[in-house]
Structures are given as structure tokens and as C-alpha cells.
mmCIF file of C-alpha atoms in Angstrom:
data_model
loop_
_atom_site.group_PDB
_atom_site.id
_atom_site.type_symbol
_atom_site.label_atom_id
_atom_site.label_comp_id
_atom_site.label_asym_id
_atom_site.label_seq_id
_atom_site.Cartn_x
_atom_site.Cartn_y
_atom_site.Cartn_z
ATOM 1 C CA UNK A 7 0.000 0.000 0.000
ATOM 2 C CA UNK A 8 1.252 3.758 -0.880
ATOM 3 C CA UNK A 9 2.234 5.546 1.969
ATOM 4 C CA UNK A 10 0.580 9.166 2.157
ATOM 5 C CA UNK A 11 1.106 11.306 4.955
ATOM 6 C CA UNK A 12 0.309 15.052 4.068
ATOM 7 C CA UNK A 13 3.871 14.949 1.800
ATOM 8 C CA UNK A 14 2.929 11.446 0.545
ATOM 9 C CA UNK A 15 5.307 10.030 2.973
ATOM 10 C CA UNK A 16 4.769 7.952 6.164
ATOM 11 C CA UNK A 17 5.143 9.561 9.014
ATOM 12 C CA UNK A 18 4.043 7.486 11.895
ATOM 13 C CA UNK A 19 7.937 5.998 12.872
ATOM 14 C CA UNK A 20 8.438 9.815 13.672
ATOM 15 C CA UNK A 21 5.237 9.524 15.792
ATOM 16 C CA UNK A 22 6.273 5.992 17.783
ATOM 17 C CA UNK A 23 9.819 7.376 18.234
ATOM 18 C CA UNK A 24 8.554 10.291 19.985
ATOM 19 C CA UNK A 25 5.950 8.494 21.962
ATOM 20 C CA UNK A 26 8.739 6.363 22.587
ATOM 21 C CA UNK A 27 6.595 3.501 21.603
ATOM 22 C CA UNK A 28 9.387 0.851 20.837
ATOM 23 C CA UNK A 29 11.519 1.395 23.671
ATOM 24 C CA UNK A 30 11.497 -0.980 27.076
ATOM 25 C CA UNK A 31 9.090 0.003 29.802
ATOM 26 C CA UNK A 32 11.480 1.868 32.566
ATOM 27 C CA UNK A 33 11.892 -0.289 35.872
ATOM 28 C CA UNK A 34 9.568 0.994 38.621
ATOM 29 C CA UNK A 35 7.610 2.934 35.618
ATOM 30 C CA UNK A 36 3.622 2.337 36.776
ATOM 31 C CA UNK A 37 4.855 2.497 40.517
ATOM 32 C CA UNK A 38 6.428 6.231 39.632
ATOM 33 C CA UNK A 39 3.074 7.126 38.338
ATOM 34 C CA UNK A 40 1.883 6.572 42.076
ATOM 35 C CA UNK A 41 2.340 8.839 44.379
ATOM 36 C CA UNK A 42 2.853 8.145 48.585
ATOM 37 C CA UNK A 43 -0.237 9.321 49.484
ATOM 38 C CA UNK A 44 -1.307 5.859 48.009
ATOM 39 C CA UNK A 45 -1.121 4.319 51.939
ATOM 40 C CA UNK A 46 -4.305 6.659 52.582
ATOM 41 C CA UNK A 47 -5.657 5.945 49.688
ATOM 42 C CA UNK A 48 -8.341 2.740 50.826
ATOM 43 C CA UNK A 49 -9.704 4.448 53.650
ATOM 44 C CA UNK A 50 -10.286 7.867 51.846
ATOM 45 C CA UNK A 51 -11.648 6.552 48.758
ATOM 46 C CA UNK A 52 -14.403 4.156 50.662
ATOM 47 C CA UNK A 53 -15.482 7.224 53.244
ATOM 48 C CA UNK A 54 -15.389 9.217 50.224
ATOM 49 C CA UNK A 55 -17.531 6.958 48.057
ATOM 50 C CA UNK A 56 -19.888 6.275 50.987
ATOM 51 C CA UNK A 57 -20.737 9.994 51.243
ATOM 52 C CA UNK A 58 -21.309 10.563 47.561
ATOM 53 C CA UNK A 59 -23.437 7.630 46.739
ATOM 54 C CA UNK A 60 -25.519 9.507 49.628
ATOM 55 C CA UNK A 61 -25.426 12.689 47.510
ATOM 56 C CA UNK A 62 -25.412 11.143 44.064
ATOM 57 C CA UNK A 63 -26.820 7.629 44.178
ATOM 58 C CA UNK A 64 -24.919 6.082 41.143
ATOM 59 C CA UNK A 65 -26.106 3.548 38.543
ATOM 60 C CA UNK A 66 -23.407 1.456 36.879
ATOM 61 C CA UNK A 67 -24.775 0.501 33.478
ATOM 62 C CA UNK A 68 -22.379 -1.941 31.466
ATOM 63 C CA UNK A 69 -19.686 -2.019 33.883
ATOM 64 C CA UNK A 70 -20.191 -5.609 33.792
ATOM 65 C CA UNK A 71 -19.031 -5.954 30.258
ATOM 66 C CA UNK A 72 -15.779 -4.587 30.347
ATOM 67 C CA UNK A 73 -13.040 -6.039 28.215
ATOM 68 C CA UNK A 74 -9.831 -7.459 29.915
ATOM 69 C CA UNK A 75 -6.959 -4.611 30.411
ATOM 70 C CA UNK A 76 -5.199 -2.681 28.727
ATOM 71 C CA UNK A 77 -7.975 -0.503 27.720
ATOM 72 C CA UNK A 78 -9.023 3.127 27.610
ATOM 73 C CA UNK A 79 -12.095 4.650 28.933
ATOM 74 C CA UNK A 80 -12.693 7.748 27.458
ATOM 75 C CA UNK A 81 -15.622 9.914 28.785
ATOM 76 C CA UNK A 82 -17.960 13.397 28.361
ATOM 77 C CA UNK A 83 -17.116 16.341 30.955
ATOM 78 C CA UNK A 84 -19.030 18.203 32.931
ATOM 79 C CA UNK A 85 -18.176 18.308 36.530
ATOM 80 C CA UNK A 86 -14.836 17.531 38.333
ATOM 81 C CA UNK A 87 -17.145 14.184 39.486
ATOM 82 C CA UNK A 88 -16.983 12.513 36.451
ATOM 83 C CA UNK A 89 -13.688 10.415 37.109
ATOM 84 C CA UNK A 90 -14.689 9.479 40.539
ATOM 85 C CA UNK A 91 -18.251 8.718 39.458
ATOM 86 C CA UNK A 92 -16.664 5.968 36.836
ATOM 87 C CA UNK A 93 -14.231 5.340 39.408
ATOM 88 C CA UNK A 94 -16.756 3.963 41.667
ATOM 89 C CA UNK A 95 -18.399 1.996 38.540
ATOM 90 C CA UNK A 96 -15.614 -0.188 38.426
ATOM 91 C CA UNK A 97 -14.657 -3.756 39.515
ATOM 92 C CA UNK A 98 -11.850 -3.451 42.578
ATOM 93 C CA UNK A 99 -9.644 -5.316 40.639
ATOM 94 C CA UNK A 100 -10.061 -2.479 37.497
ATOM 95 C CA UNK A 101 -10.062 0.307 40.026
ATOM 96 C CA UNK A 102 -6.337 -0.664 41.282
ATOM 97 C CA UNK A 103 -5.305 -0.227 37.492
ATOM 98 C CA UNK A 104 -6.905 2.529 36.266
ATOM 99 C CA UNK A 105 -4.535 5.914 35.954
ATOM 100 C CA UNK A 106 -6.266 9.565 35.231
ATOM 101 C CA UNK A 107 -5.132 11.670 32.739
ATOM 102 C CA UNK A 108 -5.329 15.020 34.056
ATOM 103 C CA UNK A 109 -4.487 18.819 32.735
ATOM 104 C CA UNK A 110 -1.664 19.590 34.203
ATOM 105 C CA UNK A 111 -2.992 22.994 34.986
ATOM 106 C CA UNK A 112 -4.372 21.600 38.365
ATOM 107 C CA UNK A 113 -1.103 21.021 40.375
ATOM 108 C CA UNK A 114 -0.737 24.771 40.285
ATOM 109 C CA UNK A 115 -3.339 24.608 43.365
ATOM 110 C CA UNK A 116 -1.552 22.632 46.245
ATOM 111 C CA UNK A 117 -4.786 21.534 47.604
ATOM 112 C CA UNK A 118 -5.965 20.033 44.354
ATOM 113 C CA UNK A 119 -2.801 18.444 43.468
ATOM 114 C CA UNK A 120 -3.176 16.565 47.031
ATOM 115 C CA UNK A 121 -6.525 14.968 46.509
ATOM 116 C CA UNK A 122 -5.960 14.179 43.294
ATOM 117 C CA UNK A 123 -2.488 12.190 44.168
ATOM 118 C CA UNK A 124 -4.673 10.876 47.405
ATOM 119 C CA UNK A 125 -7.550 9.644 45.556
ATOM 120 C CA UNK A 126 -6.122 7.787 42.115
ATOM 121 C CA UNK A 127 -2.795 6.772 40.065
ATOM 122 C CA UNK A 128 -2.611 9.907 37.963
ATOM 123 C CA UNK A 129 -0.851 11.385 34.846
ATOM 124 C CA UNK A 130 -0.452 15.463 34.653
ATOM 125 C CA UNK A 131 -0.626 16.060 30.617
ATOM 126 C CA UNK A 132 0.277 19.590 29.312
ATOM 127 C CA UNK A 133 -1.377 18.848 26.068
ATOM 128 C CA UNK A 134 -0.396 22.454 24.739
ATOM 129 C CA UNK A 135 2.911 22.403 24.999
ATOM 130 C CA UNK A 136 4.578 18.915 25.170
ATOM 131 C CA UNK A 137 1.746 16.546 24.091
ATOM 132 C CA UNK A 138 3.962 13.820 23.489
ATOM 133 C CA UNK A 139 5.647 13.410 27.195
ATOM 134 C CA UNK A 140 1.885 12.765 28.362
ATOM 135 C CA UNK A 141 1.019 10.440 25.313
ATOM 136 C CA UNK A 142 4.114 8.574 25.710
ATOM 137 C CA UNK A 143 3.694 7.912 29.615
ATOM 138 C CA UNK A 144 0.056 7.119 28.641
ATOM 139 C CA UNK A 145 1.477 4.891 26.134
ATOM 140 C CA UNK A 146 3.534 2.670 28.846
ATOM 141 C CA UNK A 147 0.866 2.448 31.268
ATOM 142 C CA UNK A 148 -1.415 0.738 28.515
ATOM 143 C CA UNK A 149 1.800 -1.153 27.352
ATOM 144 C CA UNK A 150 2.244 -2.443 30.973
ATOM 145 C CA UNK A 151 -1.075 -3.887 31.309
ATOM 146 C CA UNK A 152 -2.604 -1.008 32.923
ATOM 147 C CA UNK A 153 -5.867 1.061 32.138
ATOM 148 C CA UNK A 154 -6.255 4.691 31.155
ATOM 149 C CA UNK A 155 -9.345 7.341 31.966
ATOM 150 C CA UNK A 156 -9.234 10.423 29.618
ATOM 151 C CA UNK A 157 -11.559 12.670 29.097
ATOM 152 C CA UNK A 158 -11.030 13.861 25.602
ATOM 153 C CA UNK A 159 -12.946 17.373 25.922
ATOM 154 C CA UNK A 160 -9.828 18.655 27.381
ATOM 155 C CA UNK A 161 -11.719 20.870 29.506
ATOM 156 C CA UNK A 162 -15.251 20.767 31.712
ATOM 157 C CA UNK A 163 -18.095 21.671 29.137
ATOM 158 C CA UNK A 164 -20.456 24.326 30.318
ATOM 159 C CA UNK A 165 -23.440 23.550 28.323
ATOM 160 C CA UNK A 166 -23.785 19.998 28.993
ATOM 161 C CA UNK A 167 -23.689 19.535 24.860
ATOM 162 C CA UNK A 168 -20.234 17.018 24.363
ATOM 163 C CA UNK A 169 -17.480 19.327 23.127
ATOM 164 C CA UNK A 170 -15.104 18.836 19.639
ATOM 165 C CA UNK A 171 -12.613 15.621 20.965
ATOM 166 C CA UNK A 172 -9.110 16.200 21.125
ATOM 167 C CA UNK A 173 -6.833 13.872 18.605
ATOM 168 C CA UNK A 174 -4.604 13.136 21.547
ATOM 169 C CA UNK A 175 -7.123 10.298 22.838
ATOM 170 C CA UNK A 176 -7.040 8.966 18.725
ATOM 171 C CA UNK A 177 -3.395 9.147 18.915
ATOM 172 C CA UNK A 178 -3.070 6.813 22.260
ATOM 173 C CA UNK A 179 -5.760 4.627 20.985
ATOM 174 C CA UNK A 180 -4.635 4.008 17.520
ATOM 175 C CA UNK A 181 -0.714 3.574 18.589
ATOM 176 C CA UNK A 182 -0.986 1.465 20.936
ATOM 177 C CA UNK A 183 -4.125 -0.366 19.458
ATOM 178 C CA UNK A 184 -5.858 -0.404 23.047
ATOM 179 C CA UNK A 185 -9.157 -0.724 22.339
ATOM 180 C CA UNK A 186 -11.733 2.334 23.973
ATOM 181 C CA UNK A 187 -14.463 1.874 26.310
ATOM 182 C CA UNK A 188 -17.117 4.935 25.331
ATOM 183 C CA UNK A 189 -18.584 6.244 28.455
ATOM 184 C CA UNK A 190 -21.726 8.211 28.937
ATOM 185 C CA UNK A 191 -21.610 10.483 32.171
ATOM 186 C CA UNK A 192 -25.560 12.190 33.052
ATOM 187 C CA UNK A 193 -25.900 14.114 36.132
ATOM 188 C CA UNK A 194 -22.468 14.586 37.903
ATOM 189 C CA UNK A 195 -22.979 18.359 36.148
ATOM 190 C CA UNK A 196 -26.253 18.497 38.141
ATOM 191 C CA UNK A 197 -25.168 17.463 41.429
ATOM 192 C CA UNK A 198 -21.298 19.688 41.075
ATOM 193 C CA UNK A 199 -21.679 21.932 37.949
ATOM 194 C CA UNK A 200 -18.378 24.204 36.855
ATOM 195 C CA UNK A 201 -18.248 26.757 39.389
ATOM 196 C CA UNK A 202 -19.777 25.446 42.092
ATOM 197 C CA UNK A 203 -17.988 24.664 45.601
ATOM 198 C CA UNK A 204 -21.157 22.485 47.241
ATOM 199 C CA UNK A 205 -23.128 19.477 46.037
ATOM 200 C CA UNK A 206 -26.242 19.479 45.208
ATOM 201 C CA UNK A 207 -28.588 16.051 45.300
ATOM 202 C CA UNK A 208 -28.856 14.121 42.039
ATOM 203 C CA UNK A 209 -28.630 10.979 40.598
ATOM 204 C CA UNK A 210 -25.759 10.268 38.632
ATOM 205 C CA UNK A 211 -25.665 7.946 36.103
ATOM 206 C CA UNK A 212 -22.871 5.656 34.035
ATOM 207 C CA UNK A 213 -23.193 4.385 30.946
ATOM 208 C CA UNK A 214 -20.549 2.190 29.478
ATOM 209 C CA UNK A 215 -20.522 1.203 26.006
ATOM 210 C CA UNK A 216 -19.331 -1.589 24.062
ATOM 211 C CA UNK A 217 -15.776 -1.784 23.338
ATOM 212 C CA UNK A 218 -14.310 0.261 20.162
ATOM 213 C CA UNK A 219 -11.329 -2.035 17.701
ATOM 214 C CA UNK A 220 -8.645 0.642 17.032
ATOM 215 C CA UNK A 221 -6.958 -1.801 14.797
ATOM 216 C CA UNK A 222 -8.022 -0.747 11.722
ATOM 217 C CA UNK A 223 -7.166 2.798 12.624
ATOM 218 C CA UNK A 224 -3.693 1.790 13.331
ATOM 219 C CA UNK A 225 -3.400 0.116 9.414
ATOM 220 C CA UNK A 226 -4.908 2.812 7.682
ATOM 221 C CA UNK A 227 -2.044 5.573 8.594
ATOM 222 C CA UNK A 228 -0.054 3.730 5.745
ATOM 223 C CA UNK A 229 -2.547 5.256 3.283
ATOM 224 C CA UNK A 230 -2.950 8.387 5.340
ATOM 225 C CA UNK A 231 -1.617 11.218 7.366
ATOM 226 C CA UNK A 232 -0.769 9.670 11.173
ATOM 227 C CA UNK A 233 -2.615 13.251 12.504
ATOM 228 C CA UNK A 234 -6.095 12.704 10.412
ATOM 229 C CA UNK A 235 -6.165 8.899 11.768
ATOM 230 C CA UNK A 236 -6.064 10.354 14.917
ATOM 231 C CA UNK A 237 -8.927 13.034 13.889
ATOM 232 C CA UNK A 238 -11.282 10.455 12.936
ATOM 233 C CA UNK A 239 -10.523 7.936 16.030
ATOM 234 C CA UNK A 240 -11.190 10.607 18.720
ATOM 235 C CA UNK A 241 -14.144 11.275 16.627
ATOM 236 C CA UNK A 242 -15.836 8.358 16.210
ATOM 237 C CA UNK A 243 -15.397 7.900 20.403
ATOM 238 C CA UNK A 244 -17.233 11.092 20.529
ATOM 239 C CA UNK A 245 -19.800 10.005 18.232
ATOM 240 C CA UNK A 246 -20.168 6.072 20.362
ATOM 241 C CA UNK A 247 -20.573 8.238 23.580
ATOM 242 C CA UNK A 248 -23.586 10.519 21.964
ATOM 243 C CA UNK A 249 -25.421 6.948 20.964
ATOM 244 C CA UNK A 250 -25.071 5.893 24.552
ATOM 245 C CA UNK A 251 -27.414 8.995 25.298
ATOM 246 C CA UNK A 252 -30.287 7.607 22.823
ATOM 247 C CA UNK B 2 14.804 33.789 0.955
ATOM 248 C CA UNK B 3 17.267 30.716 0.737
ATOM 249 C CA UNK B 4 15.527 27.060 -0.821
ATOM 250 C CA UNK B 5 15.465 25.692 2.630
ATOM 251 C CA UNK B 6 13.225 28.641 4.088
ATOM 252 C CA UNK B 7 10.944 28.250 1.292
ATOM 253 C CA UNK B 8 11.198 24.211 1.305
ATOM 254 C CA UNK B 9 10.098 24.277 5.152
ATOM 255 C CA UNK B 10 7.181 27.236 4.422
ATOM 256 C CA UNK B 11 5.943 25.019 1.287
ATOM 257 C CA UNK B 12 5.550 21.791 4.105
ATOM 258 C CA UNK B 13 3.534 24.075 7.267
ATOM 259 C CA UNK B 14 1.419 25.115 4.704
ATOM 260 C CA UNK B 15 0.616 21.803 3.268
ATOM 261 C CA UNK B 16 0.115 20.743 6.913
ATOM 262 C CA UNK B 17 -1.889 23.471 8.434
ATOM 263 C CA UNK B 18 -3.824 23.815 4.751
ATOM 264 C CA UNK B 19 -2.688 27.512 4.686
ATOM 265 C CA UNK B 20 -1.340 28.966 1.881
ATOM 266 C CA UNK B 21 2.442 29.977 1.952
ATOM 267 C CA UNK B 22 2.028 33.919 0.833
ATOM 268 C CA UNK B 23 -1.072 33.884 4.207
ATOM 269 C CA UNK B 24 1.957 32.457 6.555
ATOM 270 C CA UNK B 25 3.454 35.412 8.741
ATOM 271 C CA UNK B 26 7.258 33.079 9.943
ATOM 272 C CA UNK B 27 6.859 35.094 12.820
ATOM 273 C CA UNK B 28 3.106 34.406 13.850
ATOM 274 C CA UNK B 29 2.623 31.841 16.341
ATOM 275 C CA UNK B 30 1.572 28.883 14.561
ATOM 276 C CA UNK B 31 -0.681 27.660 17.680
ATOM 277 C CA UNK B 32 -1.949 30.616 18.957
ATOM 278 C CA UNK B 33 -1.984 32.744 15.916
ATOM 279 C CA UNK B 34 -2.796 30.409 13.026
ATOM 280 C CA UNK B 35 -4.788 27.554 15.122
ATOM 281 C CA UNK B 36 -2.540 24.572 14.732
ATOM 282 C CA UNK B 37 -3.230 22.157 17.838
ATOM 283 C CA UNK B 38 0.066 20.333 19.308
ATOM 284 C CA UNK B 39 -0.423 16.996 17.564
ATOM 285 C CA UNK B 40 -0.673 18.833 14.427
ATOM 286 C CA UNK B 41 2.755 20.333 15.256
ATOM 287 C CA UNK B 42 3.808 17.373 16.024
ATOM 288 C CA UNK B 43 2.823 16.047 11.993
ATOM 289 C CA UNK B 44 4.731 19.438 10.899
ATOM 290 C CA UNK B 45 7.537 18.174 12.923
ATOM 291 C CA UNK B 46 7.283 14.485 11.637
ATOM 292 C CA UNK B 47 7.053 16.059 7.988
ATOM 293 C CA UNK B 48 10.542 18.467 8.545
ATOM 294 C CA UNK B 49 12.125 15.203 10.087
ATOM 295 C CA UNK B 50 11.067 12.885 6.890
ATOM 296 C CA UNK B 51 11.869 15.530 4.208
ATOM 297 C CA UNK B 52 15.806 16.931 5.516
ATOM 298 C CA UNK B 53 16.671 14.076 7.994
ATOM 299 C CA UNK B 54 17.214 15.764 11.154
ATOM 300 C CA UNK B 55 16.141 14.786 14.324
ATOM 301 C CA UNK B 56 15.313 17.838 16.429
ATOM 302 C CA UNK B 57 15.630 16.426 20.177
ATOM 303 C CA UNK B 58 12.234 16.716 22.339
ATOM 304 C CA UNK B 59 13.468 19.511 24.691
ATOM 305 C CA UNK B 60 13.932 21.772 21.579
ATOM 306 C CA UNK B 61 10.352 20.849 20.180
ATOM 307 C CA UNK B 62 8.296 22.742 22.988
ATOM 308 C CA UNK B 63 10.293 25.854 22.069
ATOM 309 C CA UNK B 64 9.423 26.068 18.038
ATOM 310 C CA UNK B 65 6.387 28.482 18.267
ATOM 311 C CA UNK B 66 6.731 29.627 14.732
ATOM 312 C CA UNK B 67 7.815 29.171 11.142
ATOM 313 C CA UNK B 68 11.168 30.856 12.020
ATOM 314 C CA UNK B 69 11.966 29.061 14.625
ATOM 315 C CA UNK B 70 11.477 25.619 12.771
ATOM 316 C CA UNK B 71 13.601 27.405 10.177
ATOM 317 C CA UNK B 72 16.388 28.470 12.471
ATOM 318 C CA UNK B 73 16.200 25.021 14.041
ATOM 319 C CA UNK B 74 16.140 22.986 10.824
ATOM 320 C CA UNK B 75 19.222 24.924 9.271
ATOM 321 C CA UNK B 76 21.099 24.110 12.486
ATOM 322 C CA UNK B 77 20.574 20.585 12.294
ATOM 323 C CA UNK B 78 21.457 20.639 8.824
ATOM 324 C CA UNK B 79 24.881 22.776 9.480
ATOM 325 C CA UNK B 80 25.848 20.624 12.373
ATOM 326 C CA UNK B 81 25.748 17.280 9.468
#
């Protein structure tokens, strides 16, 4: 097949060297991603879960069908609830190896940094500025075995409508041919919308959908540009998350 | 301007789907012309299949706009 990236060459070696996608998983790697604060971490996380399923009773839908790890679950945005809400969704044995992706942005507030490092394994991405570091430790977790949450909005929407994807969640599916878990979040923007400092009582509910083959994505960046492969992966998780709302 | 200047224009504007004469080299290409990281990324995978060089990660963050990747390219290629 003719390779075609936008100068009719192949670009994706550039895009595996940089991700760092051939090299050997560095010893200690997953435990790095962990912080201390993990020792707490039981005990916070089940007081903590107790309280908000008496906010925010939760329904789990699909949870049950989840593929073996490595796999990605990529959700909608609305409140700073959606990763624990899914968190909580999840099978103990999934919830040990799940690591956030999170915008780097919050470790500029001390006291956010903290319960973020208390309550999950977590990656800070700067997604602006050196998109590959994040993609490439995102890469290894998968590589190791591990499972990845992303929300591919980038950024809380405000409207409840699911914002434009960002490629970076095609670009760690579709290298490391992890296949994507679409998930549906309704309600965590009702019970903690943007903005707002105390919860409010709602049902929250979690929708997960069937598992998405990036595969075929992966093959067809010898025919195309590595970055529109990406374009259309992140896309078509956006569009499997709006059919989980019909 | 020399053949490489106008070599590396002719590939961001194939990228970013802007034509050449529209590209200010001193606009910056994410804020000022809209091109998202990964897509800098592909302008940086294009530069890297076209001349050879391998621009090292910590410089990457730093190229902003077409004169940087121009004053970073010509480096590399000095330094073969």
C-alpha cells in the first residue's frame, strides 16, 4: 500500500519514536506514576464513596461488560465528578489499574494536586505544549497492562452539549491499538456543575458502552496522514458516547 | 529567501492547509494560526522525513513559529 502522509510520505515511525513507543518500559515505571499518598488511599476513597453515593446515588450501566486490560475509557465532561463517578463503577480489581489523565494545569493549586495524588494513580498532561511526554507515559501504562481514563474534551463543558474531541485520545488509541471503552456520564454536572464549591442532590448515572477495535485505525495511517487517523478515532469515540445517550 | 526557508514554508502550509504567501514566519503557529500540538507534532514528523534531522524533544516545545522551525532545521542541517 502507498504511503501518504500530508507529503505522501509515512510519518508514523516519527510519531512511535517520539511516543517512545518501541523502547522498554522503565523499571519501577507504573509504581512512579503513584504517588505516597497511596497508603491513605483505601480508607479515603471508601469514606469518600460512601458519602457521595448519599449525595449522588450512582447507577453502573455496562460495567459488567468490560473487556480485559489494557484498555481506555474515554468519557464526556461536565463536573470535576466525572472520574470518581466511573471510578466507583468499576470492579476493585479495574479500580487498582486505572490511571487519570489530568491537565496539568491543576497542580498549580496545592490543595488540588493533594486529593488528586490521594484519591487515584494519575498522569499530569500539558497537552499544549509537550503533548507527546503525556502520550508517551500514557502509552507505557497501557503497554504495561494497565488502564487509562481520559476525558477527551480537554476541559469541563459548560453547556452539557459534548465538546469537539481532542486527537490526543485517537493518537493513544490508535498507537498502541488499546481498544476504547465509550462512556456516557448524566448528572455529575447536576449534582457539582463548573463553578460550584457544594453538592447538590442528584442521581448520577454511568453508561458504558461496548468496546471500540482501534486496529483498523492503526493500518490505515499507511494510506494516510498519522494526525487525520487520529482526527477520525477521537471522533468516532465522541460520536459512540452521543449513541449511549439515545 | 534561501531554498530551505521556502522548502520548510511550502511543508507548514501543506500541513496546516494555509497557503504559503497567508503564513506570517513570525506568527505563532498555535496561537496565531490555530494549529493544535499533535498537528505540530505532523509538521515536525514532515521536517524530520523531508531533511533528515532529528530535532531532540526539549527543543520541540520551544518552536512556536515558522522561524523558529527554520532556524532550528538549518542548524541541524549545518551541524551534518
Amino acid at each position: 500500500m502507498q504511503s501518504s502522509g500530508y507529503l505522501g510520505e509515512d510519518t508514523s515511525g516519527y510519531w512511535r519514536k517520539l511516543l517512545k513507543a518501541d523502547d522498554p518500559i522503565p523499571e519501577g515505571f507504573i509504581r512512579r506514576t503513584d504517588s505516597p499518598l497511596k497508603i491513605l488511599r483505601p480508607r479515603f476513597n471508601s469514606f469518600i464513596e460512601r458519602v457521595a453515593r448519599r449525595i449522588a446515588p450512582l447507577s453502573c450501566i455496562g460495567s459488567e461488560d468490560l473487556p480485559a486490560p489494557p484498555f481506555i475509557l474515554a468519557s464526556n465532561h461536565s463536573s470535576i465528578l466525572d472520574f470518581p463517578a466511573v471510578l466507583f463503577c468499576l470492579p476493585g480489581n479495574l479500580r487498582e489499574k486505572t490511571v487519570a489523565i489530568y491537565k496539568s494545569a491543576y497542580d498549580r493549586n496545592p490543595f488540588t494536586k493533594f486529593f488528586i495524588k490521594l484519591f487515584t494513580k494519575s498522569l499530569p498532561v500539558d497537552m499544549d505544549k509537550k503533548p507527546w511526554e503525556a502520550l508517551s507515559a500514557a502509552e507505557k501504562v497501557l503497554r504495561s497492562g494497565n488502564c487509562i481514563y481520559i476525558a477527551p474534551e480537554g476541559t469541563r463543558s459548560r453547556t452539557g452539549e459534548i465538546l469537539p474531541f481532542k486527537p490526543g485520545v485517537g493518537a493513544l488509541a490508535v498507537e498502541t491499538r488499546s481498544p476504547i471503552v465509550p462512556v456516557l456520564i448524566e448528572g455529575a454536572d447536576k449534582v457539582l456543575p463548573r463553578g460550584s464549591l457544594f453538592p447538590k442532590k442528584n442521581r448520577i448515572k454511568v453508561l458504558f458502552g461496548k468496546s471500540i477495535d482501534t486496529r483498523a485505525f492503526f493500518e490505515s495511517k499507511r494510506s494516510r496522514p498519522a494526525y487525520d487517523v487520529y482526527k477520525d478515532a477521537a471522533e468516532l469515540i465522541r460520536e459512540k458516547i452521543l449513541e449511549l445517550k439515545k | 529567501m534561501d531554498n530551505i526557508e521556502k522548502e520548510i514554508k511550502e511543508i507548514v502550509s501543506r500541513v496546516i492547509k494555509i497557503p504559503a504567501d497567508k503564513i506570517d514566519p513570525n506568527a505563532d503557529l498555535f496561537k496565531d494560526l490555530g494549529v493544535d500540538s499533535l498537528l505540530g507534532v505532523e509538521i515536525f514528523a514532515s521536517l524530520d522525513k523531508k531533511f533528515n534531522i532529528d530535532i531532540p524533544e526539549n527543543r520541540l516545545e520551544k518552536i512556536r513559529t515558522l522561524n523558529d522551525m527554520i532556524a532550528v532545521a538549518k542548524e541541524k542541517l549545518n551541524a551534518k
